[in-house]
PDB file of C-alpha atoms in Angstrom:
ATOM      1  CA  MET A   1      50.668 -43.191-140.094  1.00 43.00           C
ATOM      2  CA  LYS A   2      52.469 -41.488-142.968  1.00 54.00           C
ATOM      3  CA  ASN A   3      54.872 -44.403-143.422  1.00 68.00           C
ATOM      4  CA  GLN A   4      52.359 -47.204-143.008  1.00 86.00           C
ATOM      5  CA  VAL A   5      51.366 -49.158-146.089  1.00 94.00           C
ATOM      6  CA  ARG A   6      47.660 -49.637-145.554  1.00 95.00           C
ATOM      7  CA  LYS A   7      46.281 -49.936-149.082  1.00 97.00           C
ATOM      8  CA  ALA A   8      46.856 -52.500-151.807  1.00 97.00           C
ATOM      9  CA  VAL A   9      45.891 -52.000-155.441  1.00 98.00           C
ATOM     10  CA  PHE A  10      44.948 -54.974-157.610  1.00 97.00           C
ATOM     11  CA  PRO A  11      44.840 -54.236-161.362  1.00 95.00           C
ATOM     12  CA  VAL A  12      42.362 -56.863-162.554  1.00 93.00           C
ATOM     13  CA  ALA A  13      40.932 -55.323-165.719  1.00 88.00           C
ATOM     14  CA  GLY A  14      43.016 -57.375-168.172  1.00 84.00           C
ATOM     15  CA  LEU A  15      41.363 -59.613-170.742  1.00 79.00           C
ATOM     16  CA  GLY A  16      43.309 -62.790-169.972  1.00 81.00           C
ATOM     17  CA  THR A  17      43.713 -63.633-173.656  1.00 85.00           C
ATOM     18  CA  ARG A  18      46.320 -66.340-172.984  1.00 89.00           C
ATOM     19  CA  PHE A  19      43.624 -68.436-171.304  1.00 89.00           C
ATOM     20  CA  LEU A  20      40.817 -68.100-173.833  1.00 87.00           C
ATOM     21  CA  PRO A  21      38.222 -69.511-174.051  1.00 88.00           C
ATOM     22  CA  ALA A  22      38.273 -70.107-170.257  1.00 88.00           C
ATOM     23  CA  THR A  23      38.488 -66.355-169.661  1.00 87.00           C
ATOM     24  CA  LYS A  24      35.834 -65.312-172.169  1.00 86.00           C
ATOM     25  CA  ALA A  25      33.287 -64.815-169.367  1.00 84.00           C
ATOM     26  CA  ASN A  26      35.404 -65.548-166.286  1.00 87.00           C
ATOM     27  CA  PRO A  27      38.220 -63.231-165.122  1.00 90.00           C
ATOM     28  CA  LYS A  28      41.678 -64.808-165.229  1.00 92.00           C
ATOM     29  CA  GLU A  29      42.118 -63.747-161.601  1.00 94.00           C
ATOM     30  CA  MET A  30      39.254 -66.081-160.696  1.00 93.00           C
ATOM     31  CA  LEU A  31      41.009 -69.144-162.100  1.00 95.00           C
ATOM     32  CA  PRO A  32      41.412 -71.548-159.168  1.00 96.00           C
ATOM     33  CA  ILE A  33      44.600 -73.014-157.813  1.00 96.00           C
ATOM     34  CA  VAL A  34      43.107 -76.176-156.299  1.00 95.00           C
ATOM     35  CA  ASP A  35      40.183 -74.603-154.397  1.00 92.00           C
ATOM     36  CA  LYS A  36      40.924 -70.863-154.174  1.00 94.00           C
ATOM     37  CA  PRO A  37      41.028 -68.316-156.985  1.00 96.00           C
ATOM     38  CA  LEU A  38      44.238 -66.449-157.732  1.00 97.00           C
ATOM     39  CA  ILE A  39      42.786 -63.148-156.533  1.00 96.00           C
ATOM     40  CA  GLN A  40      42.068 -64.600-153.107  1.00 96.00           C
ATOM     41  CA  TYR A  41      45.684 -65.714-152.678  1.00 96.00           C
ATOM     42  CA  ALA A  42      46.791 -62.170-153.553  1.00 97.00           C
ATOM     43  CA  ALA A  43      44.260 -60.584-151.203  1.00 96.00           C
ATOM     44  CA  GLU A  44      45.294 -62.852-148.337  1.00 96.00           C
ATOM     45  CA  GLU A  45      48.937 -61.943-148.935  1.00 97.00           C
ATOM     46  CA  ALA A  46      48.086 -58.234-148.672  1.00 97.00           C
ATOM     47  CA  GLU A  47      45.955 -58.869-145.610  1.00 95.00           C
ATOM     48  CA  GLU A  48      48.856 -60.707-143.943  1.00 95.00           C
ATOM     49  CA  ALA A  49      51.035 -57.640-144.615  1.00 96.00           C
ATOM     50  CA  GLY A  50      48.617 -55.444-142.645  1.00 94.00           C
ATOM     51  CA  MET A  51      46.742 -53.827-145.534  1.00 95.00           C
ATOM     52  CA  LEU A  52      43.143 -53.086-144.603  1.00 93.00           C
ATOM     53  CA  SER A  53      41.955 -51.400-147.834  1.00 96.00           C
ATOM     54  CA  LEU A  54      41.979 -53.524-150.990  1.00 97.00           C
ATOM     55  CA  VAL A  55      41.442 -51.480-154.146  1.00 97.00           C
ATOM     56  CA  PHE A  56      40.428 -53.482-157.218  1.00 96.00           C
ATOM     57  CA  ILE A  57      40.758 -51.822-160.626  1.00 95.00           C
ATOM     58  CA  ILE A  58      38.196 -53.742-162.627  1.00 93.00           C
ATOM     59  CA  GLY A  59      36.936 -53.737-166.195  1.00 85.00           C
ATOM     60  CA  ARG A  60      33.883 -55.048-167.983  1.00 76.00           C
ATOM     61  CA  ASN A  61      32.840 -58.631-167.296  1.00 73.00           C
ATOM     62  CA  LYS A  62      34.645 -58.646-163.947  1.00 76.00           C
ATOM     63  CA  ARG A  63      31.590 -58.933-161.702  1.00 87.00           C
ATOM     64  CA  ALA A  64      32.803 -62.302-160.452  1.00 91.00           C
ATOM     65  CA  ILE A  65      35.542 -60.592-158.415  1.00 93.00           C
ATOM     66  CA  PRO A  66      33.265 -58.300-156.354  1.00 92.00           C
ATOM     67  CA  ASP A  67      30.808 -61.185-156.009  1.00 91.00           C
ATOM     68  CA  HIS A  68      33.562 -63.422-154.643  1.00 91.00           C
ATOM     69  CA  PHE A  69      34.430 -61.022-151.832  1.00 90.00           C
ATOM     70  CA  ASP A  70      30.798 -60.079-151.135  1.00 89.00           C
ATOM     71  CA  LYS A  71      28.430 -61.818-148.758  1.00 86.00           C
ATOM     72  CA  ALA A  72      26.485 -64.670-150.382  1.00 85.00           C
ATOM     73  CA  TYR A  73      23.281 -64.832-148.335  1.00 86.00           C
ATOM     74  CA  GLU A  74      21.576 -67.660-150.213  1.00 89.00           C
ATOM     75  CA  LEU A  75      24.675 -69.874-150.303  1.00 91.00           C
ATOM     76  CA  GLU A  76      25.403 -69.285-146.629  1.00 87.00           C
ATOM     77  CA  ALA A  77      21.812 -70.088-145.706  1.00 91.00           C
ATOM     78  CA  GLU A  78      21.943 -73.338-147.672  1.00 90.00           C
ATOM     79  CA  LEU A  79      25.211 -74.400-146.064  1.00 89.00           C
ATOM     80  CA  ARG A  80      23.957 -73.509-142.590  1.00 90.00           C
ATOM     81  CA  ALA A  81      20.710 -75.408-143.109  1.00 91.00           C
ATOM     82  CA  GLY A  82      22.643 -78.420-144.332  1.00 91.00           C
ATOM     83  CA  GLY A  83      24.983 -78.385-141.353  1.00 91.00           C
ATOM     84  CA  LYS A  84      27.995 -77.801-143.589  1.00 89.00           C
ATOM     85  CA  LEU A  85      29.663 -75.483-141.115  1.00 89.00           C
ATOM     86  CA  LYS A  86      33.222 -75.981-142.357  1.00 89.00           C
ATOM     87  CA  LEU A  87      32.223 -74.931-145.863  1.00 89.00           C
ATOM     88  CA  LEU A  88      30.218 -72.064-144.383  1.00 89.00           C
ATOM     89  CA  GLY A  89      33.362 -70.790-142.703  1.00 86.00           C
ATOM     90  CA  LEU A  90      35.297 -70.959-145.964  1.00 85.00           C
ATOM     91  CA  VAL A  91      32.859 -68.746-147.863  1.00 85.00           C
ATOM     92  CA  ARG A  92      32.055 -66.391-144.980  1.00 83.00           C
ATOM     93  CA  ASP A  93      35.596 -65.720-143.755  1.00 81.00           C
ATOM     94  CA  ILE A  94      37.421 -65.047-147.032  1.00 87.00           C
ATOM     95  CA  LEU A  95      38.746 -61.776-145.577  1.00 86.00           C
ATOM     96  CA  LEU A  96      39.017 -60.440-142.040  1.00 84.00           C
ATOM     97  CA  PRO A  97      36.050 -58.304-140.893  1.00 86.00           C
ATOM     98  CA  ASP A  98      38.114 -55.083-140.745  1.00 90.00           C
ATOM     99  CA  VAL A  99      39.348 -55.389-144.353  1.00 92.00           C
ATOM    100  CA  SER A 100      37.406 -53.268-146.843  1.00 93.00           C
ATOM    101  CA  CYS A 101      37.153 -53.785-150.604  1.00 94.00           C
ATOM    102  CA  ILE A 102      36.899 -50.858-153.014  1.00 95.00           C
ATOM    103  CA  TYR A 103      36.128 -51.284-156.719  1.00 95.00           C
ATOM    104  CA  LEU A 104      37.068 -48.754-159.407  1.00 94.00           C
ATOM    105  CA  ARG A 105      36.402 -49.106-163.132  1.00 91.00           C
ATOM    106  CA  GLN A 106      39.200 -48.775-165.682  1.00 89.00           C
ATOM    107  CA  ALA A 107      37.176 -47.545-168.639  1.00 82.00           C
ATOM    108  CA  GLU A 108      39.903 -48.185-171.228  1.00 81.00           C
ATOM    109  CA  ALA A 109      42.546 -50.903-171.428  1.00 78.00           C
ATOM    110  CA  LEU A 110      45.521 -48.541-171.403  1.00 83.00           C
ATOM    111  CA  GLY A 111      47.959 -50.718-169.510  1.00 87.00           C
ATOM    112  CA  LEU A 112      49.240 -51.354-166.000  1.00 92.00           C
ATOM    113  CA  GLY A 113      50.393 -47.783-165.444  1.00 93.00           C
ATOM    114  CA  HIS A 114      46.944 -46.429-166.285  1.00 93.00           C
ATOM    115  CA  ALA A 115      45.305 -49.006-164.007  1.00 94.00           C
ATOM    116  CA  VAL A 116      47.495 -47.890-161.099  1.00 96.00           C
ATOM    117  CA  LEU A 117      46.710 -44.247-161.861  1.00 95.00           C
ATOM    118  CA  CYS A 118      42.991 -45.050-161.588  1.00 94.00           C
ATOM    119  CA  ALA A 119      43.567 -45.744-157.876  1.00 96.00           C
ATOM    120  CA  ARG A 120      44.789 -42.217-157.120  1.00 96.00           C
ATOM    121  CA  PRO A 121      41.463 -40.870-155.765  1.00 95.00           C
ATOM    122  CA  VAL A 122      41.384 -43.649-153.170  1.00 95.00           C
ATOM    123  CA  VAL A 123      45.087 -43.948-152.341  1.00 95.00           C
ATOM    124  CA  GLY A 124      45.728 -40.214-152.047  1.00 93.00           C
ATOM    125  CA  ALA A 125      49.081 -39.174-150.584  1.00 93.00           C
ATOM    126  CA  GLU A 126      49.941 -42.504-148.947  1.00 94.00           C
ATOM    127  CA  PRO A 127      52.435 -45.195-149.893  1.00 96.00           C
ATOM    128  CA  PHE A 128      50.637 -48.203-151.318  1.00 97.00           C
ATOM    129  CA  ALA A 129      51.166 -51.691-152.665  1.00 98.00           C
ATOM    130  CA  VAL A 130      50.423 -53.046-156.125  1.00 98.00           C
ATOM    131  CA  SER A 131      49.809 -56.759-156.552  1.00 98.00           C
ATOM    132  CA  LEU A 132      49.355 -58.645-159.815  1.00 97.00           C
ATOM    133  CA  ALA A 133      47.324 -61.718-158.958  1.00 96.00           C
ATOM    134  CA  ASP A 134      48.557 -63.833-161.852  1.00 94.00           C
ATOM    135  CA  ASP A 135      52.008 -63.758-160.257  1.00 96.00           C
ATOM    136  CA  LEU A 136      51.310 -66.220-157.452  1.00 97.00           C
ATOM    137  CA  ILE A 137      54.107 -65.997-154.881  1.00 97.00           C
ATOM    138  CA  ARG A 138      54.528 -68.444-152.044  1.00 95.00           C
ATOM    139  CA  GLY A 139      56.633 -66.706-149.420  1.00 91.00           C
ATOM    140  CA  GLU A 140      59.119 -68.401-147.145  1.00 90.00           C
ATOM    141  CA  GLY A 141      58.003 -67.865-143.561  1.00 88.00           C
ATOM    142  CA  VAL A 142      55.976 -64.771-144.411  1.00 94.00           C
ATOM    143  CA  GLY A 143      54.437 -63.603-147.657  1.00 96.00           C
ATOM    144  CA  CYS A 144      56.280 -61.566-150.244  1.00 97.00           C
ATOM    145  CA  MET A 145      54.265 -58.430-149.523  1.00 97.00           C
ATOM    146  CA  ALA A 146      54.955 -58.608-145.788  1.00 97.00           C
ATOM    147  CA  GLN A 147      58.650 -58.905-146.569  1.00 97.00           C
ATOM    148  CA  MET A 148      58.441 -55.807-148.772  1.00 97.00           C
ATOM    149  CA  VAL A 149      56.582 -53.818-146.116  1.00 97.00           C
ATOM    150  CA  GLU A 150      59.471 -54.504-143.756  1.00 95.00           C
ATOM    151  CA  VAL A 151      61.938 -53.250-146.389  1.00 96.00           C
ATOM    152  CA  TYR A 152      59.824 -50.137-146.948  1.00 96.00           C
ATOM    153  CA  GLY A 153      59.812 -49.511-143.201  1.00 94.00           C
ATOM    154  CA  ARG A 154      63.616 -49.477-143.212  1.00 94.00           C
ATOM    155  CA  TYR A 155      64.198 -47.273-146.230  1.00 94.00           C
ATOM    156  CA  GLY A 156      60.970 -45.308-146.772  1.00 93.00           C
ATOM    157  CA  CYS A 157      61.144 -45.526-150.556  1.00 96.00           C
ATOM    158  CA  SER A 158      59.550 -47.538-153.340  1.00 97.00           C
ATOM    159  CA  VAL A 159      60.315 -51.271-153.353  1.00 98.00           C
ATOM    160  CA  LEU A 160      60.133 -53.623-156.354  1.00 98.00           C
ATOM    161  CA  ALA A 161      60.031 -57.404-156.031  1.00 98.00           C
ATOM    162  CA  VAL A 162      62.644 -58.905-158.365  1.00 97.00           C
ATOM    163  CA  GLU A 163      64.053 -62.258-159.364  1.00 96.00           C
ATOM    164  CA  GLU A 164      66.630 -63.456-161.861  1.00 95.00           C
ATOM    165  CA  VAL A 165      65.237 -64.813-165.119  1.00 94.00           C
ATOM    166  CA  PRO A 166      66.973 -66.597-168.006  1.00 93.00           C
ATOM    167  CA  ARG A 167      68.730 -64.199-170.374  1.00 92.00           C
ATOM    168  CA  ASP A 168      66.560 -65.277-173.271  1.00 90.00           C
ATOM    169  CA  GLU A 169      63.446 -64.214-171.320  1.00 91.00           C
ATOM    170  CA  VAL A 170      64.392 -60.664-170.365  1.00 92.00           C
ATOM    171  CA  HIS A 171      62.248 -59.355-173.230  1.00 91.00           C
ATOM    172  CA  LYS A 172      59.171 -60.458-171.279  1.00 89.00           C
ATOM    173  CA  TYR A 173      59.790 -58.287-168.205  1.00 90.00           C
ATOM    174  CA  GLY A 174      60.729 -54.924-166.835  1.00 91.00           C
ATOM    175  CA  ILE A 175      64.455 -55.297-166.171  1.00 95.00           C
ATOM    176  CA  VAL A 176      66.399 -53.353-163.533  1.00 95.00           C
ATOM    177  CA  GLU A 177      70.064 -52.615-163.149  1.00 95.00           C
ATOM    178  CA  THR A 178      71.279 -51.985-159.621  1.00 96.00           C
ATOM    179  CA  ARG A 179      74.159 -50.985-157.403  1.00 95.00           C
ATOM    180  CA  THR A 180      74.739 -52.238-153.873  1.00 95.00           C
ATOM    181  CA  GLY A 181      73.950 -49.752-151.101  1.00 93.00           C
ATOM    182  CA  PRO A 182      75.663 -49.346-147.721  1.00 92.00           C
ATOM    183  CA  ASP A 183      73.448 -51.967-146.015  1.00 91.00           C
ATOM    184  CA  GLY A 184      73.665 -54.439-148.874  1.00 92.00           C
ATOM    185  CA  GLU A 185      70.392 -53.275-150.376  1.00 93.00           C
ATOM    186  CA  LEU A 186      70.009 -53.214-154.156  1.00 96.00           C
ATOM    187  CA  CYS A 187      69.478 -49.640-155.308  1.00 96.00           C
ATOM    188  CA  VAL A 188      67.879 -49.415-158.737  1.00 97.00           C
ATOM    189  CA  THR A 189      69.925 -47.372-161.201  1.00 96.00           C
ATOM    190  CA  SER A 190      67.795 -48.018-164.285  1.00 95.00           C
ATOM    191  CA  ILE A 191      64.660 -49.844-165.357  1.00 95.00           C
ATOM    192  CA  VAL A 192      63.607 -50.747-168.900  1.00 92.00           C
ATOM    193  CA  GLU A 193      60.446 -52.415-170.144  1.00 88.00           C
ATOM    194  CA  LYS A 194      61.015 -55.636-172.118  1.00 89.00           C
ATOM    195  CA  PRO A 195      64.510 -54.972-173.466  1.00 90.00           C
ATOM    196  CA  ARG A 196      66.247 -57.182-175.997  1.00 90.00           C
ATOM    197  CA  PRO A 197      68.923 -59.368-174.345  1.00 89.00           C
ATOM    198  CA  ALA A 198      71.597 -57.468-176.294  1.00 87.00           C
ATOM    199  CA  ASP A 199      70.407 -54.171-174.812  1.00 87.00           C
ATOM    200  CA  THR A 200      70.874 -54.964-171.120  1.00 88.00           C
ATOM    201  CA  HIS A 201      73.564 -56.450-168.902  1.00 89.00           C
ATOM    202  CA  SER A 202      71.003 -57.466-166.288  1.00 93.00           C
ATOM    203  CA  ASN A 203      68.598 -60.369-165.967  1.00 93.00           C
ATOM    204  CA  LEU A 204      66.971 -59.040-162.774  1.00 96.00           C
ATOM    205  CA  ALA A 205      63.260 -58.901-163.560  1.00 96.00           C
ATOM    206  CA  VAL A 206      60.513 -57.010-161.783  1.00 96.00           C
ATOM    207  CA  VAL A 207      57.649 -59.348-160.910  1.00 96.00           C
ATOM    208  CA  GLY A 208      54.118 -58.604-159.776  1.00 94.00           C
ATOM    209  CA  ARG A 209      54.652 -56.950-156.392  1.00 97.00           C
ATOM    210  CA  TYR A 210      55.415 -53.275-155.790  1.00 98.00           C
ATOM    211  CA  ILE A 211      55.351 -50.797-152.931  1.00 98.00           C
ATOM    212  CA  LEU A 212      55.220 -47.295-154.334  1.00 98.00           C
ATOM    213  CA  THR A 213      55.334 -43.808-152.915  1.00 97.00           C
ATOM    214  CA  PRO A 214      52.494 -41.466-153.968  1.00 96.00           C
ATOM    215  CA  THR A 215      54.948 -39.502-156.131  1.00 96.00           C
ATOM    216  CA  ILE A 216      54.419 -42.229-158.725  1.00 97.00           C
ATOM    217  CA  PHE A 217      51.000 -40.758-159.549  1.00 97.00           C
ATOM    218  CA  ASP A 218      52.540 -37.512-160.827  1.00 95.00           C
ATOM    219  CA  LYS A 219      54.951 -39.543-162.949  1.00 96.00           C
ATOM    220  CA  LEU A 220      52.111 -41.620-164.365  1.00 95.00           C
ATOM    221  CA  GLU A 221      50.178 -38.460-165.210  1.00 91.00           C
ATOM    222  CA  ALA A 222      53.142 -37.254-167.246  1.00 91.00           C
ATOM    223  CA  THR A 223      53.911 -40.609-168.864  1.00 85.00           C
ATOM    224  CA  GLY A 224      52.909 -41.053-172.487  1.00 76.00           C
ATOM    225  CA  ARG A 225      52.061 -44.330-174.104  1.00 74.00           C
ATOM    226  CA  GLY A 226      55.038 -46.642-174.332  1.00 68.00           C
ATOM    227  CA  ALA A 227      55.507 -50.293-175.313  1.00 64.00           C
ATOM    228  CA  GLY A 228      52.349 -51.770-176.825  1.00 66.00           C
ATOM    229  CA  GLY A 229      50.705 -48.356-176.969  1.00 73.00           C
ATOM    230  CA  GLU A 230      50.034 -48.540-173.228  1.00 80.00           C
ATOM    231  CA  ILE A 231      50.961 -46.384-170.231  1.00 87.00           C
ATOM    232  CA  GLN A 232      53.759 -48.402-168.701  1.00 89.00           C
ATOM    233  CA  LEU A 233      54.334 -48.425-164.952  1.00 94.00           C
ATOM    234  CA  THR A 234      57.983 -49.173-165.762  1.00 93.00           C
ATOM    235  CA  ASP A 235      58.341 -45.821-167.575  1.00 93.00           C
ATOM    236  CA  ALA A 236      56.887 -43.966-164.592  1.00 95.00           C
ATOM    237  CA  ILE A 237      59.285 -45.744-162.228  1.00 96.00           C
ATOM    238  CA  ALA A 238      62.175 -44.718-164.504  1.00 95.00           C
ATOM    239  CA  ALA A 239      61.047 -41.103-164.092  1.00 95.00           C
ATOM    240  CA  LEU A 240      60.657 -41.584-160.340  1.00 96.00           C
ATOM    241  CA  LEU A 241      64.300 -42.680-160.121  1.00 96.00           C
ATOM    242  CA  LYS A 242      65.381 -39.153-161.020  1.00 95.00           C
ATOM    243  CA  GLU A 243      63.847 -37.846-157.781  1.00 94.00           C
ATOM    244  CA  GLU A 244      63.677 -40.712-155.296  1.00 96.00           C
ATOM    245  CA  PRO A 245      65.591 -43.906-154.517  1.00 96.00           C
ATOM    246  CA  VAL A 246      63.991 -47.219-155.436  1.00 97.00           C
ATOM    247  CA  ILE A 247      64.972 -50.554-153.894  1.00 98.00           C
ATOM    248  CA  ALA A 248      64.992 -53.859-155.794  1.00 98.00           C
ATOM    249  CA  TYR A 249      64.108 -56.664-153.384  1.00 97.00           C
ATOM    250  CA  PRO A 250      64.901 -60.321-154.209  1.00 97.00           C
ATOM    251  CA  PHE A 251      62.049 -61.827-152.196  1.00 97.00           C
ATOM    252  CA  HIS A 252      62.261 -65.079-150.267  1.00 96.00           C
ATOM    253  CA  GLY A 253      59.862 -67.515-151.841  1.00 96.00           C
ATOM    254  CA  LYS A 254      58.769 -69.043-155.116  1.00 97.00           C
ATOM    255  CA  ARG A 255      56.885 -67.337-157.904  1.00 97.00           C
ATOM    256  CA  TYR A 256      54.515 -69.053-160.300  1.00 97.00           C
ATOM    257  CA  ASP A 257      53.704 -67.222-163.517  1.00 95.00           C
ATOM    258  CA  CYS A 258      50.018 -68.094-163.576  1.00 95.00           C
ATOM    259  CA  GLY A 259      49.514 -65.765-166.523  1.00 92.00           C
ATOM    260  CA  SER A 260      51.050 -68.587-168.568  1.00 93.00           C
ATOM    261  CA  LYS A 261      49.471 -72.007-168.959  1.00 95.00           C
ATOM    262  CA  LEU A 262      52.644 -73.824-167.904  1.00 96.00           C
ATOM    263  CA  GLY A 263      53.093 -71.711-164.783  1.00 96.00           C
ATOM    264  CA  TYR A 264      49.437 -72.186-163.909  1.00 96.00           C
ATOM    265  CA  LEU A 265      49.772 -75.970-164.190  1.00 97.00           C
ATOM    266  CA  GLN A 266      52.961 -75.942-162.115  1.00 97.00           C
ATOM    267  CA  ALA A 267      51.236 -74.004-159.354  1.00 97.00           C
ATOM    268  CA  THR A 268      48.229 -76.317-159.447  1.00 97.00           C
ATOM    269  CA  VAL A 269      50.419 -79.400-159.051  1.00 97.00           C
ATOM    270  CA  GLU A 270      52.607 -78.007-156.272  1.00 97.00           C
ATOM    271  CA  TYR A 271      49.752 -76.465-154.296  1.00 97.00           C
ATOM    272  CA  GLY A 272      47.812 -79.682-154.785  1.00 97.00           C
ATOM    273  CA  LEU A 273      50.672 -81.693-153.315  1.00 97.00           C
ATOM    274  CA  ASP A 274      50.704 -79.412-150.259  1.00 95.00           C
ATOM    275  CA  HIS A 275      46.937 -79.431-149.767  1.00 94.00           C
ATOM    276  CA  SER A 276      45.983 -80.645-146.294  1.00 91.00           C
ATOM    277  CA  GLU A 277      43.071 -82.776-147.481  1.00 92.00           C
ATOM    278  CA  LEU A 278      44.194 -84.209-150.800  1.00 94.00           C
ATOM    279  CA  GLY A 279      47.987 -83.842-150.876  1.00 94.00           C
ATOM    280  CA  ASP A 280      48.793 -87.468-150.007  1.00 95.00           C
ATOM    281  CA  ALA A 281      46.235 -88.927-152.407  1.00 96.00           C
ATOM    282  CA  PHE A 282      47.395 -86.604-155.184  1.00 95.00           C
ATOM    283  CA  ALA A 283      51.039 -87.567-154.597  1.00 95.00           C
ATOM    284  CA  ASN A 284      50.113 -91.243-154.825  1.00 95.00           C
ATOM    285  CA  TYR A 285      48.256 -90.585-158.059  1.00 93.00           C
ATOM    286  CA  LEU A 286      51.268 -88.836-159.588  1.00 93.00           C
ATOM    287  CA  ARG A 287      53.566 -91.679-158.542  1.00 92.00           C
ATOM    288  CA  GLU A 288      51.220 -94.205-160.143  1.00 91.00           C
ATOM    289  CA  LEU A 289      50.972 -92.098-163.263  1.00 90.00           C
ATOM    290  CA  THR A 290      54.748 -91.889-163.500  1.00 89.00           C
ATOM    291  CA  ALA A 291      55.207 -95.602-162.892  1.00 87.00           C
ATOM    292  CA  SER A 292      52.693 -96.447-165.624  1.00 85.00           C
ATOM    293  CA  GLY A 293      54.697 -94.448-168.150  1.00 79.00           C
ATOM    294  CA  ALA A 294      51.746 -92.181-168.871  1.00 72.00           C
ATOM    295  CA  LEU A 295      53.941 -89.107-168.384  1.00 73.00           C
ATOM    296  CA  MET A 296      56.424 -90.222-171.024  1.00 69.00           C
ATOM    297  CA  ARG A 297      56.060 -88.362-174.299  1.00 62.00           C
ATOM    298  CA  SER A 298      57.108 -89.793-177.637  1.00 44.00           C
TER     299      SER A 298
END
C-alpha cells in the first residue's frame, strides 16, 4: 500500500484571467472541450490510473466543480421521465461509484505550490499525483497519468511529465536539466522556474502532471515566495532533489495547452473531429470551409 498512488490533487483555485470574461463566473476548468469540461477529462485520466480519491483545491466562485461531480436529482428525474436514458447515463456515471471527491479551500491565491500544500491533511504520508486540468493530455494507448504510475512503480520516486518546447518559450515553464540513468531513465539534475533562454541549455519543460512523494510537503513548508510572489512548486522540487531522485518522463501522447486560447481551440477542433457522433459531419464542415476560402486571412 505504501507505494500505491491512490490520491490525485487538482489545483483549481486559479482565476482563469486569460479567458475573461468567460471565466468571470465560470471556472476555467469547467470550459468544455466539445461536450465535457476540462476537469472531467483530468478526473477520468486519474481514475484510469487507479486513483480513488480526487482532492480538489478550490477557491471562491468554484461551486460549479463540486456541483458537476455531485448527484443532480432534479436533472436525473427529468431525463428519466423523458426517457432520455443515454443522457441520464452521461450525467449519472461521470465517475465510478468507488471514486470519492474531496474539496479543500485555498483561502489565498499564493500559487501552485501553496495549493498542493493545502492537500497535506488529506494526502498524509502517501505518494500522490497532481494534475493541472488546463493541460489536456491525450495519451497514446493509456493516459499520461497511468504511464507515470507505472514509472513510479519502477523507481519509487517523484515523476514529472515533460516535453520539449521551442527555445523561445522556455520562459513560460519550469525547465529541467537531466542526465541519463542506467535504465535509460531521465534523472533530473536541476529545475528552474521560467528561465530566460540564455540561462538554460535545456528546453525540456515540465507540464501539468506530477507524481510526488510526501517529502514534498516539508519542502513546500520551507519554501518562500518565488517568481510572481507565489510559492512555486518548482522551487520545492529543486529542494527535493537534494534528498531524493526525481525522474523526468517524456509521456506518450499529445498535450493541449488549454490555458491559452489557441491551445483551447486546437483541442476543441481535434476532439471534435474524433467525436463518435459528430466527427464526420464536423470534418465535412471544415473541408467545405477550407474550399470556400473562408479560412484564408488577408
